[in-house]
Coordinates of C-alpha atoms in Angstrom, one line a residue:
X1 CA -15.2 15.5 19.5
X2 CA -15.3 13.6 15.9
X3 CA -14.9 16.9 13.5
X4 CA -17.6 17.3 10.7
X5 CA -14.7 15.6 8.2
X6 CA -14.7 12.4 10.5
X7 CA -18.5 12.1 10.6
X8 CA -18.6 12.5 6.6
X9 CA -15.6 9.7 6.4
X10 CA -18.1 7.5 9.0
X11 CA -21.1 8.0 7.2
X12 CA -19.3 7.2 4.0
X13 CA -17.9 3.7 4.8
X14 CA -21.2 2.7 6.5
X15 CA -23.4 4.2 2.9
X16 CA -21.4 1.3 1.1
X17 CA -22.8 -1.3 3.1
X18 CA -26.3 0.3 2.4
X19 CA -26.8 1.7 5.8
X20 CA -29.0 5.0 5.8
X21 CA -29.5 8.0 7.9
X22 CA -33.0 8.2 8.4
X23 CA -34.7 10.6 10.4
X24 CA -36.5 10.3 13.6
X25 CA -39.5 10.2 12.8
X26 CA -38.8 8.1 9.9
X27 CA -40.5 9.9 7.1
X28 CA -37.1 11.0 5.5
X29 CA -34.0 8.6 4.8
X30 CA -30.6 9.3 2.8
X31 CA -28.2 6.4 1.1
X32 CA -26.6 8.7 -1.6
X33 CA -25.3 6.8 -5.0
X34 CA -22.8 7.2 -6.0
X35 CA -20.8 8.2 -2.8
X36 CA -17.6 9.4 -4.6
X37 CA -17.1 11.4 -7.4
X38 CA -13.3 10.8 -8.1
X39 CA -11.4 12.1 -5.5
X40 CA -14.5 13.5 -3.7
X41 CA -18.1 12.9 -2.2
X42 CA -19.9 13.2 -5.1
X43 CA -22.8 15.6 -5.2
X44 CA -25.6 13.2 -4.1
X45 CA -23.7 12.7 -1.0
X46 CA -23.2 16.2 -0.5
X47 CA -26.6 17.4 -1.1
X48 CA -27.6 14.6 1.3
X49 CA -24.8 16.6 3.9
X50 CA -26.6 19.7 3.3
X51 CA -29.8 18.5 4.2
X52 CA -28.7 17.1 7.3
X53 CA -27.3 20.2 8.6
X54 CA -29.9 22.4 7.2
X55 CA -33.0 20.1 8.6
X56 CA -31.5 19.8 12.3
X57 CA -28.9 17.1 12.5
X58 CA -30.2 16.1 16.1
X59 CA -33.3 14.6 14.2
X60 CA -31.3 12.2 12.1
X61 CA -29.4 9.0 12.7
X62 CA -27.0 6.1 11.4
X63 CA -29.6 3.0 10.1
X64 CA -29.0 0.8 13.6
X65 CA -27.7 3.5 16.1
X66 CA -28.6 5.8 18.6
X67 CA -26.3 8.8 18.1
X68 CA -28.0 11.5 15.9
X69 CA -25.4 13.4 13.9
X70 CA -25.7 15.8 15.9
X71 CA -24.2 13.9 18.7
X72 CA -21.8 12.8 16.7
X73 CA -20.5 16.3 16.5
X74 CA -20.7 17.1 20.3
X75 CA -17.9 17.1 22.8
X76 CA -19.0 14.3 23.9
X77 CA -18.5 11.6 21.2
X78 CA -15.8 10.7 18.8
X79 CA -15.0 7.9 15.9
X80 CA -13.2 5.1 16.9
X81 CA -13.0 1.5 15.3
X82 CA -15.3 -1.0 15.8
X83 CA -13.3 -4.1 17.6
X84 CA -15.6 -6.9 15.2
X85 CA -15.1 -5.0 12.2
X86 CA -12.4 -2.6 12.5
X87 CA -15.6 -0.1 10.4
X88 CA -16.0 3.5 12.2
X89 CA -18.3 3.8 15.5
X90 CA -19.1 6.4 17.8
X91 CA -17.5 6.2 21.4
X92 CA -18.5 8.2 24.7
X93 CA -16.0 10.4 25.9
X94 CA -18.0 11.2 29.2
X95 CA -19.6 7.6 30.0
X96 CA -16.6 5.2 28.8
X97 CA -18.8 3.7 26.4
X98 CA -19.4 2.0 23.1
X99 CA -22.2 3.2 21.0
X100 CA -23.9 0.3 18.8
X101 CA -21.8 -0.7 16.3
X102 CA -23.8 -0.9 12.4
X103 CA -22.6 -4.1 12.2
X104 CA -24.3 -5.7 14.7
X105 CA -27.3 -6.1 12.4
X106 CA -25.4 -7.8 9.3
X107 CA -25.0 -10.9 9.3
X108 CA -22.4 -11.2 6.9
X109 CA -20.2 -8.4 8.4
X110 CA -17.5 -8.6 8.8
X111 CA -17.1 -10.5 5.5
X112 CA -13.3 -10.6 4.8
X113 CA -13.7 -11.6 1.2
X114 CA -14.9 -8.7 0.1
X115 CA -13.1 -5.4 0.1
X116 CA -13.4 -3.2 3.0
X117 CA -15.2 0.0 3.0
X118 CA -13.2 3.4 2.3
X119 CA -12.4 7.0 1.7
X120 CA -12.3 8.8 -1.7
X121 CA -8.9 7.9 -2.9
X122 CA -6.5 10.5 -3.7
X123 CA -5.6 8.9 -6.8
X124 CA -2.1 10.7 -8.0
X125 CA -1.0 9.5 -4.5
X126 CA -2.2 6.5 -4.5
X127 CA -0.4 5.7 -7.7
X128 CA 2.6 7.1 -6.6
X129 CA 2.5 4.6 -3.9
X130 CA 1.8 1.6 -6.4
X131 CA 5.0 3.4 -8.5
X132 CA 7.3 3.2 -5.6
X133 CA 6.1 -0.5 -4.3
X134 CA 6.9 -1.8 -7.9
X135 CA 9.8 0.1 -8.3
X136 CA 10.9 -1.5 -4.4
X137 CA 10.2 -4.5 -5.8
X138 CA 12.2 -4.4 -9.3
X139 CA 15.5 -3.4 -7.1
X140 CA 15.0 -6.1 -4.8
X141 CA 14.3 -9.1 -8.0
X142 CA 17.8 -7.1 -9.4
X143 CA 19.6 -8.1 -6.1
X144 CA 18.4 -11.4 -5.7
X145 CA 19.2 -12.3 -9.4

């Protein structure tokens, strides 16, 4: 079962390639901007979150799939990575099958020349990561020289 986090994180990295959820019947769609808000969703895309699970989540979809969120968050399905594109997609637990991959409608997808999709970024960490990388990399120019 992909948890409500992991469906966020999937719609998230699917929002920056201008995917939307739309509804069934088509009359309501979502592509929240911005997505993050520093190290969080930003309030567009959690308004947009809200509605979804206040207006029946069964009734809205991924632009290009067949899951509705509310599948999503069933038993039944959970996120895995797409083999083409190495971008979130749903997979069956119960049927050993792929759902549709988003990507299979872009045509320039999987474009390595441009950065990949992501998370909010926990920023002290991830600069404490850069840190520790430079620092790794001063020793080892001090024991080469």
């Amino acid at each position: 079962m992909a948890s409500p986090s992991q469906v966020r994180t999937y719609l998230a990295h699917w929002f920056q390639l201008s995917k939307r959820v739309v509804s069934q019947d088509g009359q309501h769609h979502y592509l929240p901007s911005p997505i993050f808000s520093g190290e969080e969703y930003s309030p567009n895309f959690e308004w947009m979150w809200s509605q979804i699970s206040a207006n029946h989540a069964d009734r809205f979809y991924l632009e290009g799939t067949d899951q509705s969120i509310a599948d999503l968050l069933s038993p039944r399905w959970q996120i895995e990575s797409c083999a083409r594109c190495q971008m979130p997609v749903p997979t069956s637990h119960t049927h050993w099958t792929c759902g549709i991959c988003p990507c299979s409608d872009l045509t320039t997808w999987p474009n390595e020349s441009l950065p990949k999709p992501r998370s909010p970024i926990q920023t002290q960490t991830h600069l404490r990561t850069i840190c520790s990388r430079l620092q790794q990399s001063e020793q080892r120019d001090r024991v080469m020289s």
